[in-house]
Amino acid sequence: MRARKLLSHTLDDAEMQELLHPQATQRCDLGRWLASQTELYAEQPQFQRLVQAHAQFHQSMSAAIARTDVDVDMQLSQCSDEVHAAFWDWLLHAPQVEPV
């Protein structure tokens, strides 16, 4: 949701600071959920791909805020697509998903 707001330039200062927080990757909903599942799934390649895609997405969000890359909007969209693809790849291959 914040990615859409970032791209439409409607983030408020508090949201911007949350995205720039050093532990933003662990503080978002997906990051908290990933952390809660790491002990169970850390060895699965699909889970590792999801964790990496999620981290890259946050890096792209930071770059978008700082506007350090001219293609940042495209990168952010690609990273979002990669997170979605990695999530579904992991979900389809996970032996059992623990509820939140």
JSON list of C-alpha atoms in Angstrom, two decimals:
[
{"chain": "A", "resi": 1, "resn": "MET", "atom": "CA", "xyz": [0.00, 0.00, 0.00]},
{"chain": "A", "resi": 2, "resn": "ARG", "atom": "CA", "xyz": [2.76, 2.45, 0.85]},
{"chain": "A", "resi": 3, "resn": "ALA", "atom": "CA", "xyz": [4.44, 1.70, -2.47]},
{"chain": "A", "resi": 4, "resn": "ARG", "atom": "CA", "xyz": [1.35, 2.96, -4.28]},
{"chain": "A", "resi": 5, "resn": "LYS", "atom": "CA", "xyz": [1.28, 6.05, -2.09]},
{"chain": "A", "resi": 6, "resn": "LEU", "atom": "CA", "xyz": [4.98, 6.61, -2.73]},
{"chain": "A", "resi": 7, "resn": "LEU", "atom": "CA", "xyz": [4.49, 6.40, -6.48]},
{"chain": "A", "resi": 8, "resn": "SER", "atom": "CA", "xyz": [1.53, 8.76, -6.34]},
{"chain": "A", "resi": 9, "resn": "HIS", "atom": "CA", "xyz": [3.49, 11.15, -4.06]},
{"chain": "A", "resi": 10, "resn": "THR", "atom": "CA", "xyz": [0.89, 10.98, -1.26]},
{"chain": "A", "resi": 11, "resn": "LEU", "atom": "CA", "xyz": [3.02, 9.63, 1.61]},
{"chain": "A", "resi": 12, "resn": "ASP", "atom": "CA", "xyz": [2.91, 11.72, 4.76]},
{"chain": "A", "resi": 13, "resn": "ASP", "atom": "CA", "xyz": [6.04, 12.43, 6.81]},
{"chain": "A", "resi": 14, "resn": "ALA", "atom": "CA", "xyz": [5.36, 9.66, 9.35]},
{"chain": "A", "resi": 15, "resn": "GLU", "atom": "CA", "xyz": [4.97, 7.06, 6.59]},
{"chain": "A", "resi": 16, "resn": "MET", "atom": "CA", "xyz": [8.11, 8.31, 4.91]},
{"chain": "A", "resi": 17, "resn": "GLN", "atom": "CA", "xyz": [10.09, 7.98, 8.15]},
{"chain": "A", "resi": 18, "resn": "GLU", "atom": "CA", "xyz": [8.72, 4.47, 8.70]},
{"chain": "A", "resi": 19, "resn": "LEU", "atom": "CA", "xyz": [9.92, 3.42, 5.25]},
{"chain": "A", "resi": 20, "resn": "LEU", "atom": "CA", "xyz": [13.36, 4.92, 5.91]},
{"chain": "A", "resi": 21, "resn": "HIS", "atom": "CA", "xyz": [13.71, 3.28, 9.33]},
{"chain": "A", "resi": 22, "resn": "PRO", "atom": "CA", "xyz": [16.84, 1.06, 9.48]},
{"chain": "A", "resi": 23, "resn": "GLN", "atom": "CA", "xyz": [14.70, -1.96, 10.41]},
{"chain": "A", "resi": 24, "resn": "ALA", "atom": "CA", "xyz": [11.85, -1.20, 7.99]},
{"chain": "A", "resi": 25, "resn": "THR", "atom": "CA", "xyz": [12.24, -4.64, 6.43]},
{"chain": "A", "resi": 26, "resn": "GLN", "atom": "CA", "xyz": [11.47, -6.28, 9.77]},
{"chain": "A", "resi": 27, "resn": "ARG", "atom": "CA", "xyz": [8.78, -3.81, 10.84]},
{"chain": "A", "resi": 28, "resn": "CYS", "atom": "CA", "xyz": [6.32, -4.10, 7.97]},
{"chain": "A", "resi": 29, "resn": "ASP", "atom": "CA", "xyz": [3.56, -6.73, 8.03]},
{"chain": "A", "resi": 30, "resn": "LEU", "atom": "CA", "xyz": [5.32, -9.08, 5.64]},
{"chain": "A", "resi": 31, "resn": "GLY", "atom": "CA", "xyz": [8.64, -8.63, 7.43]},
{"chain": "A", "resi": 32, "resn": "ARG", "atom": "CA", "xyz": [7.13, -9.51, 10.81]},
{"chain": "A", "resi": 33, "resn": "TRP", "atom": "CA", "xyz": [5.46, -12.56, 9.31]},
{"chain": "A", "resi": 34, "resn": "LEU", "atom": "CA", "xyz": [8.67, -13.68, 7.59]},
{"chain": "A", "resi": 35, "resn": "ALA", "atom": "CA", "xyz": [10.54, -13.36, 10.88]},
{"chain": "A", "resi": 36, "resn": "SER", "atom": "CA", "xyz": [7.92, -15.51, 12.61]},
{"chain": "A", "resi": 37, "resn": "GLN", "atom": "CA", "xyz": [8.33, -18.24, 9.97]},
{"chain": "A", "resi": 38, "resn": "THR", "atom": "CA", "xyz": [12.12, -18.21, 9.60]},
{"chain": "A", "resi": 39, "resn": "GLU", "atom": "CA", "xyz": [12.75, -20.99, 12.10]},
{"chain": "A", "resi": 40, "resn": "LEU", "atom": "CA", "xyz": [10.42, -23.30, 10.19]},
{"chain": "A", "resi": 41, "resn": "TYR", "atom": "CA", "xyz": [11.33, -22.47, 6.60]},
{"chain": "A", "resi": 42, "resn": "ALA", "atom": "CA", "xyz": [14.80, -20.89, 6.52]},
{"chain": "A", "resi": 43, "resn": "GLU", "atom": "CA", "xyz": [16.29, -23.84, 4.65]},
{"chain": "A", "resi": 44, "resn": "GLN", "atom": "CA", "xyz": [13.73, -23.78, 1.83]},
{"chain": "A", "resi": 45, "resn": "PRO", "atom": "CA", "xyz": [15.01, -22.07, -1.34]},
{"chain": "A", "resi": 46, "resn": "GLN", "atom": "CA", "xyz": [11.58, -20.63, -2.08]},
{"chain": "A", "resi": 47, "resn": "PHE", "atom": "CA", "xyz": [11.44, -19.01, 1.36]},
{"chain": "A", "resi": 48, "resn": "GLN", "atom": "CA", "xyz": [14.95, -17.63, 0.91]},
{"chain": "A", "resi": 49, "resn": "ARG", "atom": "CA", "xyz": [13.89, -16.16, -2.44]},
{"chain": "A", "resi": 50, "resn": "LEU", "atom": "CA", "xyz": [10.91, -14.49, -0.77]},
{"chain": "A", "resi": 51, "resn": "VAL", "atom": "CA", "xyz": [13.09, -13.01, 1.99]},
{"chain": "A", "resi": 52, "resn": "GLN", "atom": "CA", "xyz": [15.56, -11.68, -0.58]},
{"chain": "A", "resi": 53, "resn": "ALA", "atom": "CA", "xyz": [12.81, -10.26, -2.81]},
{"chain": "A", "resi": 54, "resn": "HIS", "atom": "CA", "xyz": [11.26, -8.55, 0.20]},
{"chain": "A", "resi": 55, "resn": "ALA", "atom": "CA", "xyz": [14.60, -6.98, 1.19]},
{"chain": "A", "resi": 56, "resn": "GLN", "atom": "CA", "xyz": [15.18, -5.79, -2.39]},
{"chain": "A", "resi": 57, "resn": "PHE", "atom": "CA", "xyz": [11.71, -4.25, -2.42]},
{"chain": "A", "resi": 58, "resn": "HIS", "atom": "CA", "xyz": [12.56, -2.23, 0.68]},
{"chain": "A", "resi": 59, "resn": "GLN", "atom": "CA", "xyz": [15.84, -1.11, -0.89]},
{"chain": "A", "resi": 60, "resn": "SER", "atom": "CA", "xyz": [13.89, 0.07, -3.93]},
{"chain": "A", "resi": 61, "resn": "MET", "atom": "CA", "xyz": [11.46, 1.93, -1.68]},
{"chain": "A", "resi": 62, "resn": "SER", "atom": "CA", "xyz": [14.37, 3.73, -0.02]},
{"chain": "A", "resi": 63, "resn": "ALA", "atom": "CA", "xyz": [15.84, 4.59, -3.43]},
{"chain": "A", "resi": 64, "resn": "ALA", "atom": "CA", "xyz": [12.46, 5.89, -4.55]},
{"chain": "A", "resi": 65, "resn": "ILE", "atom": "CA", "xyz": [12.24, 8.16, -1.52]},
{"chain": "A", "resi": 66, "resn": "ALA", "atom": "CA", "xyz": [15.77, 9.42, -2.07]},
{"chain": "A", "resi": 67, "resn": "ARG", "atom": "CA", "xyz": [15.23, 9.50, -5.84]},
{"chain": "A", "resi": 68, "resn": "THR", "atom": "CA", "xyz": [18.71, 8.05, -6.36]},
{"chain": "A", "resi": 69, "resn": "ASP", "atom": "CA", "xyz": [17.72, 6.17, -9.50]},
{"chain": "A", "resi": 70, "resn": "VAL", "atom": "CA", "xyz": [16.01, 7.60, -12.56]},
{"chain": "A", "resi": 71, "resn": "ASP", "atom": "CA", "xyz": [14.24, 4.29, -13.20]},
{"chain": "A", "resi": 72, "resn": "VAL", "atom": "CA", "xyz": [13.04, 3.96, -9.63]},
{"chain": "A", "resi": 73, "resn": "ASP", "atom": "CA", "xyz": [9.35, 3.65, -10.48]},
{"chain": "A", "resi": 74, "resn": "MET", "atom": "CA", "xyz": [10.04, 0.77, -12.86]},
{"chain": "A", "resi": 75, "resn": "GLN", "atom": "CA", "xyz": [12.39, -0.88, -10.35]},
{"chain": "A", "resi": 76, "resn": "LEU", "atom": "CA", "xyz": [9.79, -0.61, -7.61]},
{"chain": "A", "resi": 77, "resn": "SER", "atom": "CA", "xyz": [7.17, -2.19, -9.83]},
{"chain": "A", "resi": 78, "resn": "GLN", "atom": "CA", "xyz": [9.54, -5.01, -10.80]},
{"chain": "A", "resi": 79, "resn": "CYS", "atom": "CA", "xyz": [10.47, -5.62, -7.16]},
{"chain": "A", "resi": 80, "resn": "SER", "atom": "CA", "xyz": [6.81, -5.74, -6.19]},
{"chain": "A", "resi": 81, "resn": "ASP", "atom": "CA", "xyz": [6.18, -8.30, -8.94]},
{"chain": "A", "resi": 82, "resn": "GLU", "atom": "CA", "xyz": [9.14, -10.35, -7.71]},
{"chain": "A", "resi": 83, "resn": "VAL", "atom": "CA", "xyz": [7.81, -10.35, -4.12]},
{"chain": "A", "resi": 84, "resn": "HIS", "atom": "CA", "xyz": [4.43, -11.56, -5.38]},
{"chain": "A", "resi": 85, "resn": "ALA", "atom": "CA", "xyz": [6.02, -14.27, -7.54]},
{"chain": "A", "resi": 86, "resn": "ALA", "atom": "CA", "xyz": [8.35, -15.39, -4.74]},
{"chain": "A", "resi": 87, "resn": "PHE", "atom": "CA", "xyz": [5.48, -15.51, -2.24]},
{"chain": "A", "resi": 88, "resn": "TRP", "atom": "CA", "xyz": [3.35, -17.72, -4.48]},
{"chain": "A", "resi": 89, "resn": "ASP", "atom": "CA", "xyz": [6.33, -19.92, -5.37]},
{"chain": "A", "resi": 90, "resn": "TRP", "atom": "CA", "xyz": [7.05, -20.43, -1.69]},
{"chain": "A", "resi": 91, "resn": "LEU", "atom": "CA", "xyz": [3.40, -20.95, -0.77]},
{"chain": "A", "resi": 92, "resn": "LEU", "atom": "CA", "xyz": [2.92, -23.58, -3.45]},
{"chain": "A", "resi": 93, "resn": "HIS", "atom": "CA", "xyz": [6.03, -25.46, -2.28]},
{"chain": "A", "resi": 94, "resn": "ALA", "atom": "CA", "xyz": [5.76, -25.01, 1.49]},
{"chain": "A", "resi": 95, "resn": "PRO", "atom": "CA", "xyz": [4.89, -28.27, 3.28]},
{"chain": "A", "resi": 96, "resn": "GLN", "atom": "CA", "xyz": [2.72, -26.51, 5.84]},
{"chain": "A", "resi": 97, "resn": "VAL", "atom": "CA", "xyz": [2.13, -22.82, 6.42]},
{"chain": "A", "resi": 98, "resn": "GLU", "atom": "CA", "xyz": [1.80, -21.65, 10.00]},
{"chain": "A", "resi": 99, "resn": "PRO", "atom": "CA", "xyz": [-1.06, -19.19, 10.60]},
{"chain": "A", "resi": 100, "resn": "VAL", "atom": "CA", "xyz": [-0.17, -15.75, 11.86]}
]
